[in-house]
Amino acid sequence: MSRIGNKTITIPAGVELNVTAGNEVTVKGPKGTLTRQFSNLIAINVEGNEVKCVRANEEKHTKQLHGTTRALIANMIEGVNNGYTKTLEIEGIGYKAALAGNKLTLNLGYSHEINYVAEEGIKLEVPNPNTIIVSGIDKQRVGEVSSVIRSYRKPEPYKGKGIHYKGEIIRRKEGKTAA
């Protein structure tokens, strides 16, 4: 029994949800539009300002899709209404970020600069040289872009130098001890 899949989703004011043939869901809101194709094993019913996901049978695969489908639709509604944001922090002497248009330039202690061009639908901000804010309406893409930027210099365990998420706890190791 999927507890998440059985919950109804409330559609906030200003957000419009349409389900077309073939279970393609389109969500329009103040921040933009998202479209996603879902499995035909899950029926998506819109009644007034509520969305309910109903599964066709009790097979294991269908039960797995039930909760996932409901969560993805809820994330789409949240994204077009409020959007998603991830904050990355840079630690290390000489490590910094700069933004020119949609091109992010990172100096991370390598012999060269790293350039990252933001894809459409993703907004990058650099309020100071040690902070990068990634925002957009698609939760998956915001997380993916944040992960790619973090992968350029993951935090190392001895001094904590590198790029990490805001609030992320980096497990530290003890360095060498002189005898």
Short mmCIF file of C-alpha atoms in Angstrom, two decimals:
data_model
loop_
_atom_site.label_atom_id
_atom_site.label_comp_id
_atom_site.label_asym_id
_atom_site.label_seq_id
_atom_site.Cartn_x
_atom_site.Cartn_y
_atom_site.Cartn_z
CA MET A 1 0.00 0.00 0.00
CA SER A 2 1.45 3.33 -1.07
CA ARG A 3 0.82 5.97 1.56
CA ILE A 4 2.29 8.73 -0.60
CA GLY A 5 0.36 7.65 -3.71
CA ASN A 6 -2.97 7.74 -1.88
CA LYS A 7 -2.58 11.39 -0.80
CA THR A 8 -4.44 13.99 -2.83
CA ILE A 9 -2.59 16.98 -4.27
CA THR A 10 -4.16 20.40 -3.87
CA ILE A 11 -3.69 22.71 -6.85
CA PRO A 12 -2.98 26.27 -5.61
CA ALA A 13 -4.59 29.34 -7.14
CA GLY A 14 -2.88 30.50 -10.33
CA VAL A 15 -1.76 26.98 -11.32
CA GLU A 16 -3.47 25.08 -14.14
CA LEU A 17 -3.09 21.29 -14.61
CA ASN A 18 -4.16 19.44 -17.76
CA VAL A 19 -4.05 15.68 -18.39
CA THR A 20 -4.16 14.69 -22.07
CA ALA A 21 -4.59 11.30 -23.71
CA GLY A 22 -1.63 9.02 -23.02
CA ASN A 23 -1.21 10.39 -19.47
CA GLU A 24 0.76 13.48 -20.46
CA VAL A 25 0.50 16.06 -17.68
CA THR A 26 1.02 19.77 -18.38
CA VAL A 27 1.27 22.17 -15.44
CA LYS A 28 1.17 25.95 -16.05
CA GLY A 29 1.88 28.47 -13.34
CA PRO A 30 3.30 31.93 -12.67
CA LYS A 31 6.93 30.74 -13.09
CA GLY A 32 6.49 28.70 -16.29
CA THR A 33 5.22 25.45 -17.80
CA LEU A 34 6.28 21.83 -17.23
CA THR A 35 5.19 18.78 -19.23
CA ARG A 36 5.82 15.13 -18.39
CA GLN A 37 4.66 11.77 -19.71
CA PHE A 38 3.48 9.19 -17.13
CA SER A 39 2.72 5.47 -17.30
CA ASN A 40 -0.76 4.32 -18.36
CA LEU A 41 -0.86 2.03 -15.29
CA ILE A 42 -1.65 5.07 -13.12
CA ALA A 43 -4.86 7.02 -13.75
CA ILE A 44 -4.52 10.74 -12.99
CA ASN A 45 -7.89 12.26 -12.03
CA VAL A 46 -8.41 16.02 -11.68
CA GLU A 47 -11.50 17.00 -9.67
CA GLY A 48 -11.85 20.71 -9.00
CA ASN A 49 -8.61 21.84 -7.40
CA GLU A 50 -7.45 18.36 -6.36
CA VAL A 51 -5.45 15.68 -8.18
CA LYS A 52 -5.74 11.99 -7.27
CA CYS A 53 -3.56 9.16 -8.61
CA VAL A 54 -5.23 5.72 -8.85
CA ARG A 55 -3.35 2.55 -9.79
CA ALA A 56 -4.78 -0.03 -12.19
CA ASN A 57 -3.73 -3.17 -10.32
CA GLU A 58 -1.86 -4.44 -7.27
CA GLU A 59 1.36 -5.61 -8.96
CA LYS A 60 4.66 -4.58 -7.39
CA HIS A 61 5.75 -2.45 -10.36
CA THR A 62 2.43 -0.59 -10.39
CA LYS A 63 2.67 0.09 -6.65
CA GLN A 64 6.15 1.54 -7.19
CA LEU A 65 4.90 3.82 -9.94
CA HIS A 66 1.95 4.97 -7.80
CA GLY A 67 3.96 6.91 -5.20
CA THR A 68 6.52 8.10 -7.74
CA THR A 69 3.85 9.51 -10.06
CA ARG A 70 2.14 11.37 -7.25
CA ALA A 71 5.46 12.82 -5.99
CA LEU A 72 6.51 13.96 -9.48
CA ILE A 73 3.18 15.73 -10.08
CA ALA A 74 3.42 17.44 -6.66
CA ASN A 75 6.98 18.57 -7.52
CA MET A 76 5.81 19.95 -10.87
CA ILE A 77 3.05 21.96 -9.16
CA GLU A 78 5.48 23.25 -6.51
CA GLY A 79 8.04 24.17 -9.18
CA VAL A 80 5.73 26.26 -11.39
CA ASN A 81 4.24 27.94 -8.31
CA ASN A 82 7.33 28.67 -6.15
CA GLY A 83 10.38 27.25 -7.95
CA TYR A 84 13.38 25.41 -6.51
CA THR A 85 16.70 26.75 -5.26
CA LYS A 86 20.00 25.16 -4.23
CA THR A 87 22.85 27.14 -2.72
CA LEU A 88 26.47 26.08 -3.16
CA GLU A 89 29.34 27.46 -1.07
CA ILE A 90 32.99 27.58 -2.12
CA GLU A 91 35.71 27.18 0.51
CA GLY A 92 39.43 27.53 -0.09
CA ILE A 93 42.04 30.23 -0.51
CA GLY A 94 41.82 31.66 -4.02
CA TYR A 95 38.71 29.66 -4.89
CA LYS A 96 36.02 31.87 -6.38
CA ALA A 97 33.16 32.09 -8.86
CA ALA A 98 32.14 34.82 -11.30
CA LEU A 99 29.12 35.14 -13.56
CA ALA A 100 29.00 36.85 -16.95
CA GLY A 101 25.56 36.53 -18.58
CA ASN A 102 24.76 32.82 -18.28
CA LYS A 103 28.41 31.71 -18.18
CA LEU A 104 29.79 30.71 -14.78
CA THR A 105 33.58 30.94 -14.40
CA LEU A 106 35.13 28.98 -11.53
CA ASN A 107 38.69 29.32 -10.18
CA LEU A 108 39.20 26.20 -8.08
CA GLY A 109 42.95 25.81 -7.71
CA TYR A 110 43.52 24.16 -11.08
CA SER A 111 45.92 25.53 -13.72
CA HIS A 112 42.89 26.67 -15.73
CA GLU A 113 39.48 28.24 -15.19
CA ILE A 114 36.37 26.08 -15.45
CA ASN A 115 33.54 27.53 -17.53
CA TYR A 116 29.98 26.30 -17.14
CA VAL A 117 27.20 27.60 -19.40
CA ALA A 118 23.75 27.46 -17.80
CA GLU A 119 21.14 25.60 -19.82
CA GLU A 120 17.74 27.06 -20.62
CA GLY A 121 15.38 27.04 -17.65
CA ILE A 122 18.17 27.28 -15.07
CA LYS A 123 19.14 30.59 -13.49
CA LEU A 124 22.54 31.04 -11.85
CA GLU A 125 23.35 33.81 -9.38
CA VAL A 126 26.64 34.72 -7.71
CA PRO A 127 25.85 37.18 -4.87
CA ASN A 128 29.49 36.98 -3.69
CA PRO A 129 32.57 35.16 -5.02
CA ASN A 130 32.08 32.25 -2.59
CA THR A 131 28.35 31.55 -3.15
CA ILE A 132 26.48 30.15 -6.15
CA ILE A 133 22.68 30.01 -6.23
CA VAL A 134 21.07 27.62 -8.74
CA SER A 135 17.32 28.09 -9.29
CA GLY A 136 14.62 26.91 -11.68
CA ILE A 137 11.18 25.31 -11.90
CA ASP A 138 12.27 21.69 -12.51
CA LYS A 139 13.50 20.06 -9.28
CA GLN A 140 15.46 17.37 -11.09
CA ARG A 141 17.35 19.79 -13.35
CA VAL A 142 18.19 22.16 -10.47
CA GLY A 143 19.64 19.24 -8.50
CA GLU A 144 21.51 17.92 -11.53
CA VAL A 145 23.13 21.30 -12.35
CA SER A 146 24.08 21.75 -8.68
CA SER A 147 25.63 18.30 -8.66
CA VAL A 148 27.65 18.99 -11.83
CA ILE A 149 29.01 22.28 -10.42
CA ARG A 150 29.86 20.56 -7.12
CA SER A 151 31.69 17.78 -8.96
CA TYR A 152 34.30 20.23 -10.32
CA ARG A 153 35.93 20.32 -6.86
CA LYS A 154 34.29 18.12 -4.24
CA PRO A 155 35.09 19.03 -0.62
CA GLU A 156 38.14 17.21 0.66
CA PRO A 157 38.05 15.68 4.17
CA TYR A 158 41.17 17.28 5.70
CA LYS A 159 40.60 21.02 5.35
CA GLY A 160 37.12 21.04 3.81
CA LYS A 161 38.28 22.91 0.69
CA GLY A 162 36.02 22.65 -2.33
CA ILE A 163 32.38 23.23 -3.31
CA HIS A 164 29.63 22.03 -0.98
CA TYR A 165 25.90 22.54 -0.52
CA LYS A 166 24.84 25.09 2.07
CA GLY A 167 24.33 23.28 5.36
CA GLU A 168 26.13 20.12 4.17
CA ILE A 169 28.21 18.50 6.89
CA ILE A 170 31.61 17.39 5.63
CA ARG A 171 33.09 14.47 7.51
CA ARG A 172 36.58 15.50 8.54
CA LYS A 173 39.64 13.30 8.97
CA GLU A 174 42.54 13.83 11.28
CA GLY A 175 45.77 14.72 9.46
CA LYS A 176 49.20 13.27 10.03
CA THR A 177 50.57 13.57 13.55
CA ALA A 178 54.23 14.30 14.14
CA ALA A 179 55.84 11.94 16.62
#
